[in-house]
Short mmCIF file of C-alpha atoms in Angstrom, two decimals:
data_model
loop_
_atom_site.label_atom_id
_atom_site.label_comp_id
_atom_site.label_asym_id
_atom_site.label_seq_id
_atom_site.Cartn_x
_atom_site.Cartn_y
_atom_site.Cartn_z
CA UNK H 1 0.00 0.00 0.00
CA UNK H 2 2.89 2.32 0.79
CA UNK H 3 4.44 1.88 -2.64
CA UNK H 4 1.05 2.17 -4.29
CA UNK H 5 0.60 5.54 -2.58
CA UNK H 6 4.10 6.58 -3.67
CA UNK H 7 3.20 6.00 -7.32
CA UNK H 8 0.10 8.12 -6.90
CA UNK H 9 -2.58 5.47 -7.37
CA UNK H 10 -4.13 5.56 -3.90
CA UNK H 11 -4.72 2.62 -1.57
CA UNK H 12 -7.61 0.81 -3.18
CA UNK H 13 -5.58 -1.08 -5.76
CA UNK H 14 -3.23 -2.43 -3.09
CA UNK H 15 -5.86 -3.90 -0.76
CA UNK H 16 -5.34 -7.68 -1.01
CA UNK H 17 -5.10 -10.55 1.42
CA UNK H 18 -1.70 -11.96 0.44
CA UNK H 19 1.81 -10.60 -0.05
CA UNK H 20 1.88 -11.70 -3.69
CA UNK H 21 -1.48 -10.04 -4.31
CA UNK H 22 -0.19 -6.82 -2.77
CA UNK H 23 2.87 -6.89 -5.01
CA UNK H 24 0.75 -7.49 -8.09
CA UNK H 25 -1.55 -4.63 -7.10
CA UNK H 26 1.48 -2.38 -6.66
CA UNK H 27 2.79 -3.38 -10.06
CA UNK H 28 -0.57 -2.73 -11.77
CA UNK H 29 -0.83 0.62 -10.00
CA UNK H 30 2.67 1.52 -11.16
CA UNK H 31 1.78 0.56 -14.75
CA UNK H 32 -1.29 2.82 -14.58
CA UNK H 33 0.82 5.66 -13.21
CA UNK H 34 3.37 5.33 -16.03
CA UNK H 35 0.51 5.43 -18.56
CA UNK H 36 -0.98 8.54 -16.94
CA UNK H 37 2.39 10.26 -16.63
CA UNK H 38 3.35 9.65 -20.26
CA UNK H 39 -0.11 10.79 -21.40
CA UNK H 40 0.24 14.10 -19.56
CA UNK H 41 3.92 14.74 -20.32
CA UNK H 42 4.97 17.25 -22.93
CA UNK H 43 6.46 15.21 -25.75
CA UNK H 44 7.28 16.33 -29.27
CA UNK H 45 7.44 12.86 -30.78
CA UNK H 46 3.97 11.25 -31.02
CA UNK H 47 5.46 7.89 -32.03
CA UNK H 48 7.55 7.78 -28.88
CA UNK H 49 4.49 8.61 -26.77
CA UNK H 50 2.43 5.89 -28.43
CA UNK H 51 5.18 3.32 -27.95
CA UNK H 52 5.56 4.18 -24.25
CA UNK H 53 1.79 4.02 -23.69
CA UNK H 54 1.61 0.65 -25.42
CA UNK H 55 4.43 -0.71 -23.24
CA UNK H 56 2.65 0.44 -20.07
CA UNK H 57 -0.64 -1.14 -21.20
CA UNK H 58 1.08 -4.40 -22.12
CA UNK H 59 2.79 -4.51 -18.74
CA UNK H 60 -0.45 -3.92 -16.87
CA UNK H 61 -2.23 -6.56 -18.92
CA UNK H 62 0.55 -9.04 -18.18
CA UNK H 63 0.27 -8.35 -14.45
CA UNK H 64 -3.51 -8.81 -14.67
CA UNK H 65 -2.79 -12.44 -15.57
CA UNK H 66 -0.40 -12.85 -12.63
CA UNK H 67 3.25 -12.54 -11.82
CA UNK H 68 5.67 -13.45 -14.60
CA UNK H 69 9.09 -12.56 -15.91
CA UNK H 70 7.59 -11.14 -19.11
CA UNK H 71 5.33 -8.84 -17.05
CA UNK H 72 8.29 -7.57 -15.03
CA UNK H 73 10.36 -6.98 -18.17
CA UNK H 74 7.45 -5.22 -19.88
CA UNK H 75 7.03 -2.85 -16.95
CA UNK H 76 10.76 -2.05 -16.87
CA UNK H 77 10.60 -1.27 -20.60
CA UNK H 78 7.59 1.01 -20.05
CA UNK H 79 9.23 2.83 -17.15
CA UNK H 80 12.47 3.14 -19.13
CA UNK H 81 10.57 4.68 -22.03
CA UNK H 82 9.08 7.26 -19.64
CA UNK H 83 12.54 8.15 -18.27
CA UNK H 84 13.91 8.41 -21.78
CA UNK H 85 11.12 10.43 -23.32
CA UNK H 86 9.72 12.60 -20.52
CA UNK H 87 11.05 15.65 -18.72
CA UNK H 88 10.72 15.03 -14.97
CA UNK H 89 10.85 18.75 -14.16
CA UNK H 90 7.42 20.41 -14.04
CA UNK H 91 9.02 23.86 -14.33
CA UNK H 92 10.83 23.60 -17.68
CA UNK H 93 12.92 26.72 -16.99
CA UNK H 94 14.83 24.76 -14.35
CA UNK H 95 16.34 22.68 -17.16
CA UNK H 96 17.89 25.81 -18.64
CA UNK H 97 20.13 26.36 -15.58
CA UNK H 98 18.80 29.82 -14.90
CA UNK H 99 20.25 31.57 -11.82
CA UNK H 100 18.57 30.83 -8.53
CA UNK H 101 15.75 33.23 -7.80
CA UNK H 102 15.03 34.31 -11.38
CA UNK H 103 12.22 31.77 -11.79
CA UNK H 104 10.60 30.67 -8.56
CA UNK H 105 8.32 27.72 -8.00
CA UNK H 106 4.99 28.76 -6.58
CA UNK H 107 3.74 26.61 -3.74
CA UNK H 108 1.41 24.53 -5.92
CA UNK H 109 4.19 23.71 -8.36
CA UNK H 110 6.51 22.79 -5.52
CA UNK H 111 3.96 20.40 -4.03
CA UNK H 112 3.24 18.88 -7.44
CA UNK H 113 6.96 18.43 -8.13
CA UNK H 114 7.51 16.69 -4.79
CA UNK H 115 4.59 14.38 -5.53
CA UNK H 116 5.99 13.58 -8.97
CA UNK H 117 9.46 12.90 -7.54
CA UNK H 118 7.97 10.51 -4.99
CA UNK H 119 5.93 8.78 -7.68
CA UNK H 120 8.98 8.35 -9.91
CA UNK H 121 11.07 6.90 -7.08
CA UNK H 122 8.18 4.65 -6.05
CA UNK H 123 7.85 3.33 -9.60
CA UNK H 124 11.57 2.56 -9.65
CA UNK H 125 11.22 0.58 -6.41
CA UNK H 126 8.31 -1.38 -7.92
CA UNK H 127 10.43 -2.13 -11.01
CA UNK H 128 13.34 -3.31 -8.86
CA UNK H 129 11.02 -5.47 -6.78
CA UNK H 130 9.50 -7.01 -9.91
CA UNK H 131 12.94 -7.78 -11.36
CA UNK H 132 14.06 -9.43 -8.13
CA UNK H 133 10.85 -11.38 -7.48
CA UNK H 134 9.80 -12.39 -10.96
CA UNK H 135 12.76 -11.99 -13.33
CA UNK H 136 15.76 -13.37 -11.39
CA UNK H 137 17.33 -9.92 -11.31
CA UNK H 138 17.62 -9.90 -15.09
CA UNK H 139 20.94 -8.20 -15.86
CA UNK H 140 19.99 -6.96 -19.32
CA UNK H 141 16.80 -5.37 -17.98
CA UNK H 142 18.76 -3.59 -15.24
CA UNK H 143 21.30 -2.31 -17.76
CA UNK H 144 18.56 -1.11 -20.09
CA UNK H 145 16.57 0.63 -17.37
CA UNK H 146 19.75 2.22 -16.01
CA UNK H 147 20.62 3.54 -19.47
CA UNK H 148 17.14 5.01 -19.85
CA UNK H 149 17.29 6.71 -16.45
CA UNK H 150 20.69 8.21 -17.33
CA UNK H 151 19.63 9.32 -20.83
CA UNK H 152 18.61 12.82 -19.64
CA UNK H 153 19.65 15.18 -16.86
CA UNK H 154 16.35 16.90 -15.98
CA UNK H 155 15.67 16.42 -12.25
CA UNK H 156 19.19 15.04 -12.06
CA UNK H 157 19.00 14.41 -8.31
CA UNK H 158 15.92 12.20 -8.76
CA UNK H 159 17.55 10.33 -11.63
CA UNK H 160 20.75 9.86 -9.61
CA UNK H 161 18.77 8.39 -6.72
CA UNK H 162 17.03 6.04 -9.16
CA UNK H 163 20.38 4.94 -10.57
CA UNK H 164 21.74 4.44 -7.06
CA UNK H 165 18.75 2.25 -6.23
CA UNK H 166 19.39 0.12 -9.31
CA UNK H 167 23.07 -0.17 -8.44
CA UNK H 168 22.27 -1.23 -4.87
CA UNK H 169 19.75 -3.78 -6.15
CA UNK H 170 22.32 -5.45 -8.42
CA UNK H 171 23.59 -8.70 -6.87
CA UNK H 172 26.84 -8.18 -5.01
CA UNK H 173 29.47 -10.81 -5.60
CA UNK H 174 31.99 -12.13 -8.06
CA UNK H 175 31.89 -13.20 -11.66
CA UNK H 176 28.81 -12.07 -13.56
CA UNK H 177 27.31 -10.48 -10.44
CA UNK H 178 30.45 -8.41 -9.90
CA UNK H 179 30.48 -7.47 -13.56
CA UNK H 180 26.90 -6.13 -13.41
CA UNK H 181 27.65 -4.21 -10.24
CA UNK H 182 30.72 -2.72 -11.94
CA UNK H 183 28.74 -1.65 -15.02
CA UNK H 184 26.01 -0.06 -12.91
CA UNK H 185 28.58 1.84 -10.85
CA UNK H 186 30.22 3.14 -14.03
CA UNK H 187 26.79 4.35 -15.14
CA UNK H 188 26.22 6.13 -11.81
CA UNK H 189 29.64 7.82 -11.94
CA UNK H 190 29.27 8.90 -15.59
CA UNK H 191 25.81 10.33 -14.94
CA UNK H 192 27.02 12.16 -11.84
CA UNK H 193 29.78 13.74 -13.93
CA UNK H 194 27.43 14.72 -16.77
CA UNK H 195 24.81 16.13 -14.41
CA UNK H 196 27.30 18.06 -12.27
CA UNK H 197 26.65 15.92 -9.18
CA UNK H 198 30.07 14.28 -8.78
CA UNK H 199 30.52 15.77 -5.30
CA UNK H 200 27.63 13.61 -4.05
CA UNK H 201 29.60 10.49 -5.04
CA UNK H 202 32.84 11.15 -3.13
CA UNK H 203 32.07 8.46 -0.50
CA UNK H 204 31.72 5.95 -3.37
CA UNK H 205 34.96 7.11 -4.99
CA UNK H 206 36.85 6.28 -1.80
CA UNK H 207 35.76 2.62 -2.06
CA UNK H 208 36.36 1.81 -5.73
CA UNK H 209 39.65 0.01 -5.08
CA UNK H 210 37.94 -2.12 -2.45
CA UNK H 211 35.15 -2.89 -4.92
CA UNK H 212 37.66 -3.92 -7.57
CA UNK H 213 39.05 -6.55 -5.24
CA UNK H 214 35.65 -7.63 -3.91
CA UNK H 215 34.22 -8.14 -7.41
CA UNK H 216 37.44 -9.74 -8.71
CA UNK H 217 37.64 -7.30 -11.58
CA UNK H 218 40.34 -7.63 -14.20
CA UNK H 219 43.17 -5.06 -14.21
CA UNK H 220 41.53 -3.46 -17.26
CA UNK H 221 38.19 -3.10 -15.45
CA UNK H 222 39.86 -1.77 -12.30
CA UNK H 223 41.65 0.77 -14.44
CA UNK H 224 38.34 1.67 -16.11
CA UNK H 225 36.76 2.31 -12.72
CA UNK H 226 39.67 4.49 -11.59
CA UNK H 227 39.59 6.39 -14.88
CA UNK H 228 35.86 7.06 -14.45
CA UNK H 229 36.44 8.47 -10.96
CA UNK H 230 39.33 10.62 -12.20
CA UNK H 231 37.20 11.99 -15.05
CA UNK H 232 34.36 12.86 -12.66
CA UNK H 233 36.77 14.61 -10.29
CA UNK H 234 38.29 16.62 -13.14
CA UNK H 235 34.80 17.69 -14.20
CA UNK H 236 34.17 18.77 -10.60
CA UNK H 237 37.39 20.82 -10.53
CA UNK H 238 39.26 18.63 -8.04
CA UNK H 239 42.44 18.14 -10.09
CA UNK H 240 44.60 17.03 -7.15
CA UNK H 241 42.25 14.20 -6.18
CA UNK H 242 41.81 13.24 -9.85
CA UNK H 243 45.58 12.96 -10.20
CA UNK H 244 45.71 10.41 -7.36
CA UNK H 245 43.25 8.17 -9.20
CA UNK H 246 45.09 8.58 -12.51
CA UNK H 247 48.28 7.52 -10.76
CA UNK H 248 46.54 4.48 -9.28
CA UNK H 249 45.22 3.59 -12.73
CA UNK H 250 48.79 3.49 -14.05
CA UNK H 251 49.50 0.64 -11.61
CA UNK H 252 46.65 -1.48 -13.03
CA UNK H 253 48.47 -3.45 -15.70
CA UNK H 254 47.63 -6.94 -16.91
CA UNK H 255 50.96 -8.67 -17.69
CA UNK H 256 49.18 -11.09 -20.02
CA UNK H 257 47.43 -8.38 -22.03
CA UNK H 258 48.69 -7.32 -25.43
CA UNK H 259 49.40 -3.73 -24.51
CA UNK H 260 50.49 -0.91 -26.78
CA UNK H 261 53.75 0.56 -25.48
CA UNK H 262 52.95 3.84 -27.20
CA UNK H 263 49.49 4.08 -25.62
CA UNK H 264 50.87 3.27 -22.17
CA UNK H 265 53.64 5.82 -22.61
CA UNK H 266 51.14 8.52 -23.61
CA UNK H 267 49.06 7.77 -20.52
CA UNK H 268 52.19 7.84 -18.34
CA UNK H 269 53.35 11.10 -19.94
CA UNK H 270 50.02 12.75 -19.13
CA UNK H 271 50.20 11.63 -15.48
CA UNK H 272 53.83 12.73 -15.08
CA UNK H 273 53.07 16.11 -16.66
CA UNK H 274 50.16 16.64 -14.29
CA UNK H 275 52.37 15.64 -11.33
CA UNK H 276 54.81 18.36 -12.34
CA UNK H 277 52.01 20.89 -12.85
CA UNK H 278 50.23 20.40 -9.50
CA UNK H 279 51.47 22.82 -6.84
CA UNK H 280 51.05 20.34 -3.97
CA UNK H 281 53.00 17.43 -5.50
CA UNK H 282 56.65 17.22 -4.48
CA UNK H 283 57.36 13.48 -4.44
CA UNK H 284 58.44 12.05 -7.78
CA UNK H 285 60.84 9.26 -6.83
CA UNK H 286 58.18 6.51 -6.98
CA UNK H 287 57.12 7.27 -10.55
CA UNK H 288 60.06 5.46 -12.24
CA UNK H 289 59.02 2.27 -10.40
CA UNK H 290 56.29 1.98 -13.07
CA UNK H 291 57.27 0.30 -16.33
CA UNK H 292 55.17 2.74 -18.36
CA UNK H 293 57.00 5.70 -16.78
CA UNK H 294 60.42 4.14 -17.38
CA UNK H 295 59.42 3.78 -21.04
CA UNK H 296 59.41 7.60 -21.28
CA UNK H 297 63.19 7.47 -21.48
CA UNK H 298 62.74 6.21 -25.05
CA UNK H 299 59.37 7.66 -26.06
CA UNK H 300 59.50 11.09 -24.34
CA UNK H 301 63.17 11.69 -23.65
CA UNK H 302 62.85 15.36 -22.69
CA UNK H 303 60.02 14.67 -20.24
CA UNK H 304 62.09 11.85 -18.75
CA UNK H 305 65.00 14.27 -18.30
CA UNK H 306 62.74 16.84 -16.63
CA UNK H 307 61.26 14.19 -14.33
CA UNK H 308 64.72 13.17 -13.15
CA UNK H 309 65.56 16.80 -12.38
CA UNK H 310 62.45 16.96 -10.20
CA UNK H 311 63.43 13.69 -8.52
CA UNK H 312 66.97 14.58 -7.54
CA UNK H 313 68.15 17.73 -9.32
CA UNK H 314 68.25 21.32 -8.20
CA UNK H 315 67.27 24.74 -9.44
CA UNK H 316 70.46 25.14 -11.48
CA UNK H 317 69.78 21.92 -13.38
CA UNK H 318 66.22 22.96 -14.13
CA UNK H 319 67.25 26.42 -15.36
CA UNK H 320 69.81 24.83 -17.68
CA UNK H 321 67.14 22.45 -19.00
CA UNK H 322 64.70 25.32 -19.55
CA UNK H 323 67.27 27.43 -21.38
CA UNK H 324 67.69 24.58 -23.85
CA UNK H 325 64.04 23.51 -24.04
CA UNK H 326 61.84 26.52 -23.23
CA UNK H 327 59.49 25.92 -26.18
CA UNK H 328 58.99 22.28 -25.13
CA UNK H 329 58.08 23.30 -21.57
CA UNK H 330 55.66 26.03 -22.64
CA UNK H 331 54.15 24.71 -25.87
CA UNK H 332 54.31 20.92 -25.63
CA UNK H 333 53.89 20.34 -21.90
CA UNK H 334 51.84 23.53 -21.34
CA UNK H 335 53.72 24.13 -18.07
CA UNK H 336 54.39 27.47 -16.41
CA UNK H 337 58.09 28.25 -16.15
CA UNK H 338 57.45 30.52 -13.15
CA UNK H 339 55.56 27.74 -11.34
CA UNK H 340 58.37 25.28 -12.07
CA UNK H 341 61.00 27.69 -10.76
CA UNK H 342 58.96 28.06 -7.57
CA UNK H 343 58.65 24.28 -7.20
CA UNK H 344 62.36 23.71 -7.89
CA UNK H 345 63.33 26.33 -5.31
CA UNK H 346 61.27 24.51 -2.69
CA UNK H 347 62.73 21.12 -3.66
CA UNK H 348 66.24 22.58 -3.62
CA UNK H 349 65.55 23.98 -0.15
CA UNK H 350 64.46 20.50 1.01
CA UNK H 351 67.74 19.04 -0.26
CA UNK H 352 69.71 21.71 1.62
CA UNK H 353 67.86 20.75 4.80
CA UNK H 354 68.88 17.12 4.41
CA UNK H 355 72.54 17.99 3.91
CA UNK H 356 72.84 20.42 6.86
CA UNK H 357 70.80 21.20 9.96
CA UNK H 358 71.90 24.83 10.06
CA UNK H 359 71.99 27.04 6.98
CA UNK H 360 73.14 30.62 6.71
CA UNK H 361 70.93 33.09 4.88
CA UNK H 362 73.66 33.44 2.27
CA UNK H 363 73.72 29.66 1.60
CA UNK H 364 69.96 29.56 1.10
CA UNK H 365 69.92 32.69 -1.06
CA UNK H 366 72.70 31.34 -3.28
CA UNK H 367 71.06 27.92 -3.79
CA UNK H 368 67.62 29.39 -4.45
CA UNK H 369 69.00 32.30 -6.52
CA UNK H 370 67.09 34.92 -4.53
CA UNK H 371 68.06 37.98 -2.51
CA UNK H 372 69.06 37.49 1.14
CA UNK H 373 66.07 39.50 2.32
CA UNK H 374 63.76 36.97 0.57
CA UNK H 375 65.06 33.97 2.52
CA UNK H 376 62.58 34.20 5.39
CA UNK H 377 59.66 34.25 2.94
CA UNK H 378 61.00 31.07 1.32
CA UNK H 379 61.32 29.42 4.73
CA UNK H 380 57.64 30.13 5.32
CA UNK H 381 56.74 28.72 1.88
CA UNK H 382 58.77 25.56 2.48
CA UNK H 383 57.16 25.03 5.89
CA UNK H 384 53.67 25.65 4.44
CA UNK H 385 54.31 23.10 1.68
CA UNK H 386 55.25 20.46 4.27
CA UNK H 387 58.79 20.08 2.96
CA UNK H 388 60.49 21.58 6.02
CA UNK H 389 60.10 21.92 9.73
CA UNK H 390 62.43 24.78 10.57
CA UNK H 391 62.85 28.01 12.48
CA UNK H 392 64.53 31.28 11.64
CA UNK H 393 67.32 32.69 13.82
CA UNK H 394 67.12 36.35 12.80
CA UNK H 395 69.96 37.47 15.04
CA UNK H 396 72.30 34.81 13.69
CA UNK H 397 70.93 35.13 10.14
CA UNK H 398 70.51 31.39 9.90
CA UNK H 399 67.83 28.75 9.33
CA UNK H 400 67.71 25.88 11.82
CA UNK H 401 66.29 22.70 10.27
CA UNK H 402 64.34 20.33 12.51
CA UNK H 403 63.11 18.09 9.70
CA UNK H 404 63.40 18.06 5.93
CA UNK H 405 61.66 15.86 3.38
CA UNK H 406 63.95 13.41 1.62
CA UNK H 407 63.27 13.59 -2.11
CA UNK H 408 64.61 10.18 -3.05
CA UNK H 409 65.71 7.26 -0.87
CA UNK H 410 69.00 5.79 -2.07
CA UNK H 411 71.85 4.35 -0.02
CA UNK H 412 73.32 7.84 0.12
CA UNK H 413 70.10 9.26 1.60
CA UNK H 414 69.62 6.34 4.00
CA UNK H 415 73.08 6.82 5.57
CA UNK H 416 72.42 10.09 7.50
CA UNK H 417 69.01 8.77 8.54
CA UNK H 418 70.66 5.58 9.78
CA UNK H 419 73.19 7.63 11.74
CA UNK H 420 70.41 9.68 13.38
CA UNK H 421 68.47 6.55 14.31
CA UNK H 422 71.59 4.99 15.80
CA UNK H 423 72.20 8.17 17.83
CA UNK H 424 68.59 8.10 19.11
CA UNK H 425 69.00 4.44 19.98
CA UNK H 426 72.18 5.11 21.99
CA UNK H 427 70.51 8.00 23.79
CA UNK H 428 67.48 5.85 24.63
CA UNK H 429 69.72 3.01 25.84
CA UNK H 430 71.60 5.46 28.08
CA UNK H 431 68.33 6.86 29.42
CA UNK H 432 67.00 3.36 30.06
CA UNK H 433 70.16 2.38 31.94
CA UNK H 434 70.02 5.54 34.04
CA UNK H 435 66.35 4.90 34.96
CA UNK H 436 67.13 1.29 35.84
CA UNK H 437 69.96 2.43 38.12
CA UNK H 438 67.68 4.95 39.78
CA UNK H 439 64.99 2.29 40.39
CA UNK H 440 67.59 -0.06 41.85
CA UNK H 441 68.90 2.67 44.17
CA UNK H 442 65.38 3.53 45.37
CA UNK H 443 64.59 -0.16 45.92
CA UNK H 444 67.80 -0.67 47.96
CA UNK H 445 67.06 2.42 50.02
CA UNK H 446 63.50 1.18 50.80
CA UNK H 447 64.84 -2.18 51.94
#
């Protein structure tokens, strides 16, 4: 009765003694609602209207004869036709993205829209129930209905909720079940991107790697899922988060697949270029661990050279590279020279902090190629970027380094860290021995 009310057909059709009778009454009520909705909807194509009406009538007639798979599939086709052909927004100006407040719903329109939204969502629940109960969760019907729901973006929030319901109704598991779940999730993500609702899907984005394992997806499908998330995040303006997913997608490689080295290199080049472009990315040493990135040495030699400067080089090396390849940086990579100089100064500062724990203003100014009176500003920038933990000794004109980010871990970089750890260990051993001696002295005194 509740679902029957949601689809706007009242309670009378749902009054029946058994659960199956109630479900059939709900289904017939939903078929009648689809017929009424399509009849009233503004639709330019008469043939489309007639086809949708016929589908709704056929579905209702099938349910009149009892529950069956054909009845469930007919209703899903009718509902899909309504989603595909009808605008779900009663106020058509809302579809034109006019600024808020220029066209206001009056109270009657608002009430009518809420009722329509509830009816649409109720009809979707009836369709899902029919597919589960009578059609063994038919995968093709779910895919088709999902495609119809996603075919337009009017009342995008209602359509996204309908898609989410279909996704949640898809069997969760491995094999074919996992495959259907994967396809439905791709549909949800793509629609969210197209409708400008990607931000509502961030909790889902955080779980896609877990889903890939749970559904036993192939490396290609896991990459496809990560690519879809990255695309949605780019559309939403979150380039930093999108970059993380693009980087993860680079790791998804099927060793048995017949891969194009050129295609992989192009993908890797795009990710490396974005890493260089993003202001908050300073770690590059893990990129060459990827085969596709190492291939850049042969396919994109200049980009490979620039990447290695960012991994372990300094400002002087970058400036020399830019002097020889300024057109490549600006025109091919579309990178800002000023932004790269700023990044290389910060990375150079981090390297200075690893080499020495106290730096004079003159040392910093010389390495960063700035004036001495700019050093304190660069200390603040390096601290803000997370590369340094340091303090300024203005009287002594020096920078005292508490911690500096290591840019690449080789044996040479591990050695000073090893020495510091050994020193801490000796200090802790000495402290432990002193405390033990104190406890022994107190114990002897008490006795």
